[in-house]
Amino acid sequence: MRNRNTEPEFNKYHFFASDGEKGMTATSANKLANLAKERNREDMLLIQNVRFYNEVMTLLVKPSEKVVLSEGMNGSQQEFDKLREALLRTARFNAFISWVREAIAAKEALIKEVNDTEVCSWCKKQGIEYPTAPENEVDKEMHESRSAAQATIDEMARYFANQSMASVLGQAIHPEGPIDEARRALIEATMAPSQTEGYGQDTVIKTKEATATTDAVTAFYMALQAEWRHAEAAVNEAKGKWQSADKERLIELVNEYDAKKRDYNLKLAKIEADFGQWQLQETRRLGKLKIRVPAALQPVLDELLTLGKAEQ
């Protein structure tokens, strides 16, 4: 297993031809690498089966008759040269195979880097400010800027005074309120001032004697009702003014947030469109990269091209 900490990390772009420089497509390079691999199989058969002795079999009854099972190298310079050439050719071809395989892996890694790139990282490298989504703080800002909170002390005092007045008078004059009940009772007493209770000698006559005229009480009741209406109207007017101001402020805050959201969405859409276009163009560019053949491997390439023509 290869250890990333001990393996060298090369510049991936060194595997590829620059503008105006000759190079091979990945398909062509891979085809030649496969050819080198096939040729290496032949050389490896020789290398792996090298032996410097003959393996002979004889029959015990006929020791003079020998059968050679396998022959070893005779130790001549010609044979040593053949073995050495097989070793060197294998090394050369393996170097070419490694270069091609690493180049193809480098291209795949570069394309993967592009596909795995996140839009925020891309923006940072490009010096583009990535927009931050606006926070919806309408409720918070609305709470902090309620119209009533801007009221003066005098306005607050008038509101509480009118509210208290409307509450006290309203409870007194509304149906079943003490003033309303007293007025109705006076009218009833005027219409039927006397009542009898019991029988015979135990009969008791109860009489209700008015202490105020019906007209006076009615006038007093109507005056209280007018004061109540005035206080109630003042309370409602103050509330209405503050509520109207709050509605206007709410509309203003919502419009401001919507404008920020639209601006954010437009910026984000533009950035994502540019990012997507970059990914597409970069992937296409990387896909067109041709594998460079360094000077050290050029003789190997020529050798493989010749070998390929010979096999056609």
PDB file of C-alpha atoms in Angstrom:
ATOM      1  CA  MET A   1       0.000   0.000   0.000  1.00  0.00           C
ATOM      2  CA  ARG A   2       1.295   3.433  -0.947  1.00  0.00           C
ATOM      3  CA  ASN A   3       1.741   5.889   1.876  1.00  0.00           C
ATOM      4  CA  ARG A   4       0.789   9.452   0.949  1.00  0.00           C
ATOM      5  CA  ASN A   5       3.199  10.798   3.523  1.00  0.00           C
ATOM      6  CA  THR A   6       6.191   9.133   1.855  1.00  0.00           C
ATOM      7  CA  GLU A   7       5.115   9.389  -1.798  1.00  0.00           C
ATOM      8  CA  PRO A   8       6.196  12.564  -3.622  1.00  0.00           C
ATOM      9  CA  GLU A   9       3.475  15.058  -4.570  1.00  0.00           C
ATOM     10  CA  PHE A  10       4.178  16.442  -8.054  1.00  0.00           C
ATOM     11  CA  ASN A  11       2.746  19.462  -9.806  1.00  0.00           C
ATOM     12  CA  LYS A  12      -0.112  17.902 -11.769  1.00  0.00           C
ATOM     13  CA  TYR A  13       0.233  20.400 -14.628  1.00  0.00           C
ATOM     14  CA  HIS A  14       3.792  19.206 -15.359  1.00  0.00           C
ATOM     15  CA  PHE A  15       2.253  16.110 -16.936  1.00  0.00           C
ATOM     16  CA  PHE A  16       0.552  18.141 -19.646  1.00  0.00           C
ATOM     17  CA  ALA A  17       1.728  19.975 -22.730  1.00  0.00           C
ATOM     18  CA  SER A  18       1.542  23.746 -22.657  1.00  0.00           C
ATOM     19  CA  ASP A  19       0.179  25.851 -25.516  1.00  0.00           C
ATOM     20  CA  GLY A  20       2.073  25.204 -28.723  1.00  0.00           C
ATOM     21  CA  GLU A  21       3.769  22.098 -27.314  1.00  0.00           C
ATOM     22  CA  LYS A  22       3.136  18.641 -28.748  1.00  0.00           C
ATOM     23  CA  GLY A  23       1.360  16.115 -26.620  1.00  0.00           C
ATOM     24  CA  MET A  24      -0.693  12.939 -26.718  1.00  0.00           C
ATOM     25  CA  THR A  25      -4.351  12.466 -26.059  1.00  0.00           C
ATOM     26  CA  ALA A  26      -5.188  10.239 -23.113  1.00  0.00           C
ATOM     27  CA  THR A  27      -6.544   7.638 -25.530  1.00  0.00           C
ATOM     28  CA  SER A  28      -3.339   7.489 -27.567  1.00  0.00           C
ATOM     29  CA  ALA A  29      -1.124   7.489 -24.494  1.00  0.00           C
ATOM     30  CA  ASN A  30      -3.161   4.732 -22.873  1.00  0.00           C
ATOM     31  CA  LYS A  31      -2.966   2.649 -26.060  1.00  0.00           C
ATOM     32  CA  LEU A  32       0.837   2.921 -26.102  1.00  0.00           C
ATOM     33  CA  ALA A  33       1.002   2.156 -22.367  1.00  0.00           C
ATOM     34  CA  ASN A  34      -0.973  -1.033 -22.987  1.00  0.00           C
ATOM     35  CA  LEU A  35       1.402  -1.930 -25.816  1.00  0.00           C
ATOM     36  CA  ALA A  36       4.355  -1.428 -23.456  1.00  0.00           C
ATOM     37  CA  LYS A  37       2.644  -3.588 -20.863  1.00  0.00           C
ATOM     38  CA  GLU A  38       2.145  -6.411 -23.377  1.00  0.00           C
ATOM     39  CA  ARG A  39       5.785  -6.199 -24.501  1.00  0.00           C
ATOM     40  CA  ASN A  40       6.893  -6.302 -20.871  1.00  0.00           C
ATOM     41  CA  ARG A  41       5.082  -9.601 -20.402  1.00  0.00           C
ATOM     42  CA  GLU A  42       7.389 -11.201 -22.967  1.00  0.00           C
ATOM     43  CA  ASP A  43      10.523  -9.787 -21.348  1.00  0.00           C
ATOM     44  CA  MET A  44       9.321 -10.758 -17.876  1.00  0.00           C
ATOM     45  CA  LEU A  45       8.992 -14.385 -19.006  1.00  0.00           C
ATOM     46  CA  LEU A  46      12.668 -14.350 -19.863  1.00  0.00           C
ATOM     47  CA  ILE A  47      13.676 -12.503 -16.718  1.00  0.00           C
ATOM     48  CA  GLN A  48      11.620 -14.577 -14.315  1.00  0.00           C
ATOM     49  CA  ASN A  49      12.723 -17.893 -15.829  1.00  0.00           C
ATOM     50  CA  VAL A  50      16.441 -17.139 -16.122  1.00  0.00           C
ATOM     51  CA  ARG A  51      18.644 -20.019 -14.984  1.00  0.00           C
ATOM     52  CA  PHE A  52      22.341 -20.744 -15.303  1.00  0.00           C
ATOM     53  CA  TYR A  53      22.114 -24.515 -15.296  1.00  0.00           C
ATOM     54  CA  ASN A  54      20.455 -27.265 -17.294  1.00  0.00           C
ATOM     55  CA  GLU A  55      17.874 -29.484 -15.725  1.00  0.00           C
ATOM     56  CA  VAL A  56      18.572 -33.051 -16.909  1.00  0.00           C
ATOM     57  CA  MET A  57      16.705 -36.285 -16.296  1.00  0.00           C
ATOM     58  CA  THR A  58      18.331 -39.749 -16.599  1.00  0.00           C
ATOM     59  CA  LEU A  59      17.010 -43.228 -16.086  1.00  0.00           C
ATOM     60  CA  LEU A  60      18.709 -45.282 -13.450  1.00  0.00           C
ATOM     61  CA  VAL A  61      18.933 -48.268 -15.814  1.00  0.00           C
ATOM     62  CA  LYS A  62      20.325 -46.147 -18.638  1.00  0.00           C
ATOM     63  CA  PRO A  63      22.538 -43.487 -17.084  1.00  0.00           C
ATOM     64  CA  SER A  64      24.118 -42.682 -20.407  1.00  0.00           C
ATOM     65  CA  GLU A  65      20.839 -41.536 -21.901  1.00  0.00           C
ATOM     66  CA  LYS A  66      20.004 -38.021 -20.761  1.00  0.00           C
ATOM     67  CA  VAL A  67      16.883 -35.975 -21.340  1.00  0.00           C
ATOM     68  CA  VAL A  68      17.278 -32.196 -21.027  1.00  0.00           C
ATOM     69  CA  LEU A  69      14.154 -30.814 -19.313  1.00  0.00           C
ATOM     70  CA  SER A  70      15.206 -27.160 -19.434  1.00  0.00           C
ATOM     71  CA  GLU A  71      18.282 -25.345 -20.578  1.00  0.00           C
ATOM     72  CA  GLY A  72      20.095 -22.675 -18.646  1.00  0.00           C
ATOM     73  CA  MET A  73      21.927 -19.698 -20.109  1.00  0.00           C
ATOM     74  CA  ASN A  74      25.357 -20.608 -21.379  1.00  0.00           C
ATOM     75  CA  GLY A  75      26.990 -17.537 -19.850  1.00  0.00           C
ATOM     76  CA  SER A  76      27.972 -16.053 -23.216  1.00  0.00           C
ATOM     77  CA  GLN A  77      28.137 -12.294 -23.622  1.00  0.00           C
ATOM     78  CA  GLN A  78      25.400 -12.484 -26.224  1.00  0.00           C
ATOM     79  CA  GLU A  79      23.014 -14.111 -23.729  1.00  0.00           C
ATOM     80  CA  PHE A  80      23.971 -11.669 -21.001  1.00  0.00           C
ATOM     81  CA  ASP A  81      23.346  -8.804 -23.429  1.00  0.00           C
ATOM     82  CA  LYS A  82      19.905 -10.252 -24.284  1.00  0.00           C
ATOM     83  CA  LEU A  83      18.974 -10.514 -20.602  1.00  0.00           C
ATOM     84  CA  ARG A  84      20.284  -7.045 -19.874  1.00  0.00           C
ATOM     85  CA  GLU A  85      18.319  -5.596 -22.796  1.00  0.00           C
ATOM     86  CA  ALA A  86      15.134  -7.256 -21.513  1.00  0.00           C
ATOM     87  CA  LEU A  87      15.715  -5.705 -18.081  1.00  0.00           C
ATOM     88  CA  LEU A  88      16.457  -2.242 -19.443  1.00  0.00           C
ATOM     89  CA  ARG A  89      13.537  -2.347 -21.884  1.00  0.00           C
ATOM     90  CA  THR A  90      11.182  -3.361 -19.065  1.00  0.00           C
ATOM     91  CA  ALA A  91      12.471  -0.481 -16.957  1.00  0.00           C
ATOM     92  CA  ARG A  92      12.067   1.977 -19.848  1.00  0.00           C
ATOM     93  CA  PHE A  93       8.562   0.799 -20.659  1.00  0.00           C
ATOM     94  CA  ASN A  94       7.556   0.784 -16.991  1.00  0.00           C
ATOM     95  CA  ALA A  95       8.715   4.382 -16.716  1.00  0.00           C
ATOM     96  CA  PHE A  96       6.540   5.285 -19.705  1.00  0.00           C
ATOM     97  CA  ILE A  97       3.574   3.379 -18.269  1.00  0.00           C
ATOM     98  CA  SER A  98       3.983   5.109 -14.907  1.00  0.00           C
ATOM     99  CA  TRP A  99       4.161   8.526 -16.569  1.00  0.00           C
ATOM    100  CA  VAL A 100       1.007   7.907 -18.599  1.00  0.00           C
ATOM    101  CA  ARG A 101      -0.937   6.434 -15.689  1.00  0.00           C
ATOM    102  CA  GLU A 102       0.076   9.299 -13.390  1.00  0.00           C
ATOM    103  CA  ALA A 103      -0.854  11.835 -16.073  1.00  0.00           C
ATOM    104  CA  ILE A 104      -4.302  10.306 -16.547  1.00  0.00           C
ATOM    105  CA  ALA A 105      -4.787  10.180 -12.763  1.00  0.00           C
ATOM    106  CA  ALA A 106      -3.626  13.807 -12.531  1.00  0.00           C
ATOM    107  CA  LYS A 107      -6.200  14.885 -15.114  1.00  0.00           C
ATOM    108  CA  GLU A 108      -8.953  13.037 -13.283  1.00  0.00           C
ATOM    109  CA  ALA A 109      -7.831  14.611 -10.000  1.00  0.00           C
ATOM    110  CA  LEU A 110      -7.853  18.108 -11.510  1.00  0.00           C
ATOM    111  CA  ILE A 111     -11.352  17.595 -12.896  1.00  0.00           C
ATOM    112  CA  LYS A 112     -12.498  16.228  -9.546  1.00  0.00           C
ATOM    113  CA  GLU A 113     -11.050  19.273  -7.806  1.00  0.00           C
ATOM    114  CA  VAL A 114     -13.144  21.489 -10.080  1.00  0.00           C
ATOM    115  CA  ASN A 115     -16.299  19.441  -9.524  1.00  0.00           C
ATOM    116  CA  ASP A 116     -15.726  19.348  -5.753  1.00  0.00           C
ATOM    117  CA  THR A 117     -15.044  23.071  -5.496  1.00  0.00           C
ATOM    118  CA  GLU A 118     -17.635  24.911  -3.401  1.00  0.00           C
ATOM    119  CA  VAL A 119     -18.971  28.234  -4.587  1.00  0.00           C
ATOM    120  CA  CYS A 120     -17.754  30.011  -1.403  1.00  0.00           C
ATOM    121  CA  SER A 121     -14.181  28.786  -1.926  1.00  0.00           C
ATOM    122  CA  TRP A 122     -14.304  29.809  -5.581  1.00  0.00           C
ATOM    123  CA  CYS A 123     -15.487  33.299  -4.642  1.00  0.00           C
ATOM    124  CA  LYS A 124     -12.654  33.657  -2.155  1.00  0.00           C
ATOM    125  CA  LYS A 125     -10.039  32.714  -4.757  1.00  0.00           C
ATOM    126  CA  GLN A 126     -11.622  35.036  -7.302  1.00  0.00           C
ATOM    127  CA  GLY A 127     -11.785  37.927  -4.820  1.00  0.00           C
ATOM    128  CA  ILE A 128     -15.577  37.965  -5.044  1.00  0.00           C
ATOM    129  CA  GLU A 129     -17.572  38.825  -1.941  1.00  0.00           C
ATOM    130  CA  TYR A 130     -20.080  36.060  -1.294  1.00  0.00           C
ATOM    131  CA  PRO A 131     -23.408  37.607  -0.267  1.00  0.00           C
ATOM    132  CA  THR A 132     -24.810  36.996   3.177  1.00  0.00           C
ATOM    133  CA  ALA A 133     -28.514  36.261   3.403  1.00  0.00           C
ATOM    134  CA  PRO A 134     -30.318  39.105   5.184  1.00  0.00           C
ATOM    135  CA  GLU A 135     -31.890  38.219   8.516  1.00  0.00           C
ATOM    136  CA  ASN A 136     -35.608  38.765   8.861  1.00  0.00           C
ATOM    137  CA  GLU A 137     -35.687  41.079  11.861  1.00  0.00           C
ATOM    138  CA  VAL A 138     -38.982  42.761  11.038  1.00  0.00           C
ATOM    139  CA  ASP A 139     -40.646  41.581  14.262  1.00  0.00           C
ATOM    140  CA  LYS A 140     -37.661  42.607  16.360  1.00  0.00           C
ATOM    141  CA  GLU A 141     -37.352  46.047  14.741  1.00  0.00           C
ATOM    142  CA  MET A 142     -41.116  46.507  14.910  1.00  0.00           C
ATOM    143  CA  HIS A 143     -41.065  45.769  18.622  1.00  0.00           C
ATOM    144  CA  GLU A 144     -38.261  48.253  19.142  1.00  0.00           C
ATOM    145  CA  SER A 145     -39.930  51.021  17.120  1.00  0.00           C
ATOM    146  CA  ARG A 146     -43.591  50.857  18.195  1.00  0.00           C
ATOM    147  CA  SER A 147     -45.266  54.218  17.794  1.00  0.00           C
ATOM    148  CA  ALA A 148     -46.588  54.325  21.360  1.00  0.00           C
ATOM    149  CA  ALA A 149     -43.004  54.074  22.596  1.00  0.00           C
ATOM    150  CA  GLN A 150     -42.359  57.464  20.977  1.00  0.00           C
ATOM    151  CA  ALA A 151     -45.260  59.156  22.796  1.00  0.00           C
ATOM    152  CA  THR A 152     -44.466  62.095  25.064  1.00  0.00           C
ATOM    153  CA  ILE A 153     -45.099  61.986  28.798  1.00  0.00           C
ATOM    154  CA  ASP A 154     -48.102  64.311  28.368  1.00  0.00           C
ATOM    155  CA  GLU A 155     -49.580  62.032  25.690  1.00  0.00           C
ATOM    156  CA  MET A 156     -49.076  59.013  27.930  1.00  0.00           C
ATOM    157  CA  ALA A 157     -50.680  60.801  30.908  1.00  0.00           C
ATOM    158  CA  ARG A 158     -53.710  61.860  28.815  1.00  0.00           C
ATOM    159  CA  TYR A 159     -54.116  58.322  27.520  1.00  0.00           C
ATOM    160  CA  PHE A 160     -54.111  56.753  30.990  1.00  0.00           C
ATOM    161  CA  ALA A 161     -56.451  59.477  32.310  1.00  0.00           C
ATOM    162  CA  ASN A 162     -58.939  58.972  29.476  1.00  0.00           C
ATOM    163  CA  GLN A 163     -58.632  55.191  29.720  1.00  0.00           C
ATOM    164  CA  SER A 164     -59.314  55.299  33.448  1.00  0.00           C
ATOM    165  CA  MET A 165     -62.209  57.723  32.958  1.00  0.00           C
ATOM    166  CA  ALA A 166     -63.761  55.579  30.218  1.00  0.00           C
ATOM    167  CA  SER A 167     -63.400  52.476  32.373  1.00  0.00           C
ATOM    168  CA  VAL A 168     -64.918  53.960  35.557  1.00  0.00           C
ATOM    169  CA  LEU A 169     -67.787  55.785  33.794  1.00  0.00           C
ATOM    170  CA  GLY A 170     -68.453  52.852  31.520  1.00  0.00           C
ATOM    171  CA  GLN A 171     -68.848  50.443  34.436  1.00  0.00           C
ATOM    172  CA  ALA A 172     -71.162  52.946  36.184  1.00  0.00           C
ATOM    173  CA  ILE A 173     -73.554  53.793  33.317  1.00  0.00           C
ATOM    174  CA  HIS A 174     -73.600  50.586  31.298  1.00  0.00           C
ATOM    175  CA  PRO A 175     -76.590  48.270  31.786  1.00  0.00           C
ATOM    176  CA  GLU A 176     -76.440  46.681  35.247  1.00  0.00           C
ATOM    177  CA  GLY A 177     -73.989  49.406  36.294  1.00  0.00           C
ATOM    178  CA  PRO A 178     -74.773  51.193  39.605  1.00  0.00           C
ATOM    179  CA  ILE A 179     -75.792  54.543  38.051  1.00  0.00           C
ATOM    180  CA  ASP A 180     -77.897  52.901  35.367  1.00  0.00           C
ATOM    181  CA  GLU A 181     -79.548  50.651  37.981  1.00  0.00           C
ATOM    182  CA  ALA A 182     -80.239  53.625  40.266  1.00  0.00           C
ATOM    183  CA  ARG A 183     -81.846  55.593  37.410  1.00  0.00           C
ATOM    184  CA  ARG A 184     -84.080  52.681  36.466  1.00  0.00           C
ATOM    185  CA  ALA A 185     -85.018  52.122  40.107  1.00  0.00           C
ATOM    186  CA  LEU A 186     -86.022  55.817  40.430  1.00  0.00           C
ATOM    187  CA  ILE A 187     -88.264  55.565  37.400  1.00  0.00           C
ATOM    188  CA  GLU A 188     -89.873  52.418  38.819  1.00  0.00           C
ATOM    189  CA  ALA A 189     -90.313  54.080  42.244  1.00  0.00           C
ATOM    190  CA  THR A 190     -91.966  57.084  40.656  1.00  0.00           C
ATOM    191  CA  MET A 191     -94.401  54.908  38.756  1.00  0.00           C
ATOM    192  CA  ALA A 192     -95.236  52.684  41.786  1.00  0.00           C
ATOM    193  CA  PRO A 193     -94.054  54.437  44.937  1.00  0.00           C
ATOM    194  CA  SER A 194     -95.980  52.241  47.432  1.00  0.00           C
ATOM    195  CA  GLN A 195     -96.011  48.497  48.075  1.00  0.00           C
ATOM    196  CA  THR A 196     -97.817  46.422  50.727  1.00  0.00           C
ATOM    197  CA  GLU A 197     -96.466  43.422  52.507  1.00  0.00           C
ATOM    198  CA  GLY A 198     -98.278  40.953  54.852  1.00  0.00           C
ATOM    199  CA  TYR A 199    -102.025  40.442  55.700  1.00  0.00           C
ATOM    200  CA  GLY A 200    -104.648  41.947  57.987  1.00  0.00           C
ATOM    201  CA  GLN A 201    -103.287  43.793  60.971  1.00  0.00           C
ATOM    202  CA  ASP A 202     -99.777  42.736  59.940  1.00  0.00           C
ATOM    203  CA  THR A 203    -100.017  44.583  56.656  1.00  0.00           C
ATOM    204  CA  VAL A 204     -97.069  46.934  56.126  1.00  0.00           C
ATOM    205  CA  ILE A 205     -96.978  49.712  53.553  1.00  0.00           C
ATOM    206  CA  LYS A 206     -93.566  50.578  52.138  1.00  0.00           C
ATOM    207  CA  THR A 207     -93.227  53.827  50.245  1.00  0.00           C
ATOM    208  CA  LYS A 208     -90.326  54.965  48.079  1.00  0.00           C
ATOM    209  CA  GLU A 209     -89.901  58.704  48.271  1.00  0.00           C
ATOM    210  CA  ALA A 210     -87.793  60.205  45.477  1.00  0.00           C
ATOM    211  CA  THR A 211     -84.866  62.305  46.669  1.00  0.00           C
ATOM    212  CA  ALA A 212     -84.136  63.589  43.166  1.00  0.00           C
ATOM    213  CA  THR A 213     -86.324  64.276  40.174  1.00  0.00           C
ATOM    214  CA  THR A 214     -86.298  61.884  37.252  1.00  0.00           C
ATOM    215  CA  ASP A 215     -85.317  64.739  34.930  1.00  0.00           C
ATOM    216  CA  ALA A 216     -82.313  65.633  37.090  1.00  0.00           C
ATOM    217  CA  VAL A 217     -81.126  62.050  37.327  1.00  0.00           C
ATOM    218  CA  THR A 218     -81.631  61.509  33.604  1.00  0.00           C
ATOM    219  CA  ALA A 219     -79.730  64.730  32.837  1.00  0.00           C
ATOM    220  CA  PHE A 220     -76.916  63.571  35.178  1.00  0.00           C
ATOM    221  CA  TYR A 221     -76.879  60.143  33.522  1.00  0.00           C
ATOM    222  CA  MET A 222     -76.742  61.648  30.028  1.00  0.00           C
ATOM    223  CA  ALA A 223     -73.936  63.996  31.110  1.00  0.00           C
ATOM    224  CA  LEU A 224     -71.954  61.008  32.426  1.00  0.00           C
ATOM    225  CA  GLN A 225     -72.652  59.153  29.195  1.00  0.00           C
ATOM    226  CA  ALA A 226     -71.349  62.116  27.173  1.00  0.00           C
ATOM    227  CA  GLU A 227     -68.199  62.240  29.316  1.00  0.00           C
ATOM    228  CA  TRP A 228     -67.771  58.495  28.886  1.00  0.00           C
ATOM    229  CA  ARG A 229     -68.130  58.809  25.080  1.00  0.00           C
ATOM    230  CA  HIS A 230     -65.620  61.653  25.049  1.00  0.00           C
ATOM    231  CA  ALA A 231     -63.061  59.661  27.100  1.00  0.00           C
ATOM    232  CA  GLU A 232     -63.666  56.497  25.061  1.00  0.00           C
ATOM    233  CA  ALA A 233     -63.247  58.454  21.822  1.00  0.00           C
ATOM    234  CA  ALA A 234     -59.990  59.979  23.099  1.00  0.00           C
ATOM    235  CA  VAL A 235     -58.653  56.509  23.983  1.00  0.00           C
ATOM    236  CA  ASN A 236     -59.652  55.088  20.589  1.00  0.00           C
ATOM    237  CA  GLU A 237     -58.211  58.103  18.792  1.00  0.00           C
ATOM    238  CA  ALA A 238     -54.838  57.669  20.514  1.00  0.00           C
ATOM    239  CA  LYS A 239     -54.823  53.917  19.849  1.00  0.00           C
ATOM    240  CA  GLY A 240     -55.842  54.469  16.242  1.00  0.00           C
ATOM    241  CA  LYS A 241     -53.080  57.011  15.689  1.00  0.00           C
ATOM    242  CA  TRP A 242     -50.441  54.673  17.135  1.00  0.00           C
ATOM    243  CA  GLN A 243     -51.805  51.628  15.311  1.00  0.00           C
ATOM    244  CA  SER A 244     -51.857  53.519  12.022  1.00  0.00           C
ATOM    245  CA  ALA A 245     -48.251  54.611  12.554  1.00  0.00           C
ATOM    246  CA  ASP A 246     -47.314  51.017  13.448  1.00  0.00           C
ATOM    247  CA  LYS A 247     -48.907  49.692  10.243  1.00  0.00           C
ATOM    248  CA  GLU A 248     -46.981  52.220   8.165  1.00  0.00           C
ATOM    249  CA  ARG A 249     -43.757  51.301   9.958  1.00  0.00           C
ATOM    250  CA  LEU A 250     -44.459  47.586   9.452  1.00  0.00           C
ATOM    251  CA  ILE A 251     -45.008  48.112   5.725  1.00  0.00           C
ATOM    252  CA  GLU A 252     -41.769  50.109   5.583  1.00  0.00           C
ATOM    253  CA  LEU A 253     -39.790  47.390   7.396  1.00  0.00           C
ATOM    254  CA  VAL A 254     -41.271  44.584   5.265  1.00  0.00           C
ATOM    255  CA  ASN A 255     -40.466  46.507   2.078  1.00  0.00           C
ATOM    256  CA  GLU A 256     -36.900  47.099   3.266  1.00  0.00           C
ATOM    257  CA  TYR A 257     -36.431  43.391   4.045  1.00  0.00           C
ATOM    258  CA  ASP A 258     -37.986  42.337   0.721  1.00  0.00           C
ATOM    259  CA  ALA A 259     -35.655  44.706  -1.121  1.00  0.00           C
ATOM    260  CA  LYS A 260     -32.627  43.233   0.702  1.00  0.00           C
ATOM    261  CA  LYS A 261     -33.857  39.702  -0.050  1.00  0.00           C
ATOM    262  CA  ARG A 262     -34.322  40.504  -3.747  1.00  0.00           C
ATOM    263  CA  ASP A 263     -30.861  42.048  -3.912  1.00  0.00           C
ATOM    264  CA  TYR A 264     -29.378  38.999  -2.165  1.00  0.00           C
ATOM    265  CA  ASN A 265     -31.164  36.576  -4.509  1.00  0.00           C
ATOM    266  CA  LEU A 266     -29.992  38.503  -7.587  1.00  0.00           C
ATOM    267  CA  LYS A 267     -26.375  38.564  -6.393  1.00  0.00           C
ATOM    268  CA  LEU A 268     -26.497  34.889  -5.435  1.00  0.00           C
ATOM    269  CA  ALA A 269     -28.039  33.883  -8.775  1.00  0.00           C
ATOM    270  CA  LYS A 270     -25.352  35.854 -10.660  1.00  0.00           C
ATOM    271  CA  ILE A 271     -22.531  34.270  -8.632  1.00  0.00           C
ATOM    272  CA  GLU A 272     -23.931  30.746  -9.006  1.00  0.00           C
ATOM    273  CA  ALA A 273     -24.372  31.257 -12.754  1.00  0.00           C
ATOM    274  CA  ASP A 274     -20.768  32.505 -13.095  1.00  0.00           C
ATOM    275  CA  PHE A 275     -19.554  29.648 -10.909  1.00  0.00           C
ATOM    276  CA  GLY A 276     -21.408  27.073 -12.993  1.00  0.00           C
ATOM    277  CA  GLN A 277     -19.978  28.561 -16.177  1.00  0.00           C
ATOM    278  CA  TRP A 278     -16.474  28.436 -14.681  1.00  0.00           C
ATOM    279  CA  GLN A 279     -16.903  24.783 -13.729  1.00  0.00           C
ATOM    280  CA  LEU A 280     -18.111  23.928 -17.232  1.00  0.00           C
ATOM    281  CA  GLN A 281     -15.315  25.799 -19.012  1.00  0.00           C
ATOM    282  CA  GLU A 282     -12.626  24.539 -16.628  1.00  0.00           C
ATOM    283  CA  THR A 283     -13.794  20.942 -16.998  1.00  0.00           C
ATOM    284  CA  ARG A 284     -13.726  21.271 -20.785  1.00  0.00           C
ATOM    285  CA  ARG A 285     -10.261  22.849 -20.674  1.00  0.00           C
ATOM    286  CA  LEU A 286      -8.888  20.091 -18.471  1.00  0.00           C
ATOM    287  CA  GLY A 287     -10.507  17.458 -20.652  1.00  0.00           C
ATOM    288  CA  LYS A 288      -8.588  18.785 -23.659  1.00  0.00           C
ATOM    289  CA  LEU A 289      -5.189  18.704 -21.949  1.00  0.00           C
ATOM    290  CA  LYS A 290      -2.664  16.550 -23.818  1.00  0.00           C
ATOM    291  CA  ILE A 291      -0.094  14.455 -22.068  1.00  0.00           C
ATOM    292  CA  ARG A 292       3.434  15.795 -22.364  1.00  0.00           C
ATOM    293  CA  VAL A 293       6.257  13.416 -23.238  1.00  0.00           C
ATOM    294  CA  PRO A 294       9.414  14.663 -21.497  1.00  0.00           C
ATOM    295  CA  ALA A 295      12.750  14.491 -23.318  1.00  0.00           C
ATOM    296  CA  ALA A 296      13.851  11.571 -21.122  1.00  0.00           C
ATOM    297  CA  LEU A 297      10.916   9.485 -22.387  1.00  0.00           C
ATOM    298  CA  GLN A 298      10.969  10.612 -26.016  1.00  0.00           C
ATOM    299  CA  PRO A 299      13.218   7.673 -27.114  1.00  0.00           C
ATOM    300  CA  VAL A 300      10.822   5.279 -25.378  1.00  0.00           C
ATOM    301  CA  LEU A 301       7.891   6.872 -27.205  1.00  0.00           C
ATOM    302  CA  ASP A 302       9.709   6.482 -30.544  1.00  0.00           C
ATOM    303  CA  GLU A 303      10.473   2.871 -29.673  1.00  0.00           C
ATOM    304  CA  LEU A 304       6.826   2.157 -28.843  1.00  0.00           C
ATOM    305  CA  LEU A 305       5.588   3.907 -31.981  1.00  0.00           C
ATOM    306  CA  THR A 306       7.929   1.759 -34.069  1.00  0.00           C
ATOM    307  CA  LEU A 307       6.818  -1.348 -32.182  1.00  0.00           C
ATOM    308  CA  GLY A 308       3.195  -0.388 -32.750  1.00  0.00           C
ATOM    309  CA  LYS A 309       3.714   0.005 -36.506  1.00  0.00           C
ATOM    310  CA  ALA A 310       5.485  -3.351 -36.650  1.00  0.00           C
ATOM    311  CA  GLU A 311       2.520  -5.064 -35.029  1.00  0.00           C
ATOM    312  CA  GLN A 312      -0.025  -3.531 -37.389  1.00  0.00           C
TER     313      GLN A 312
END
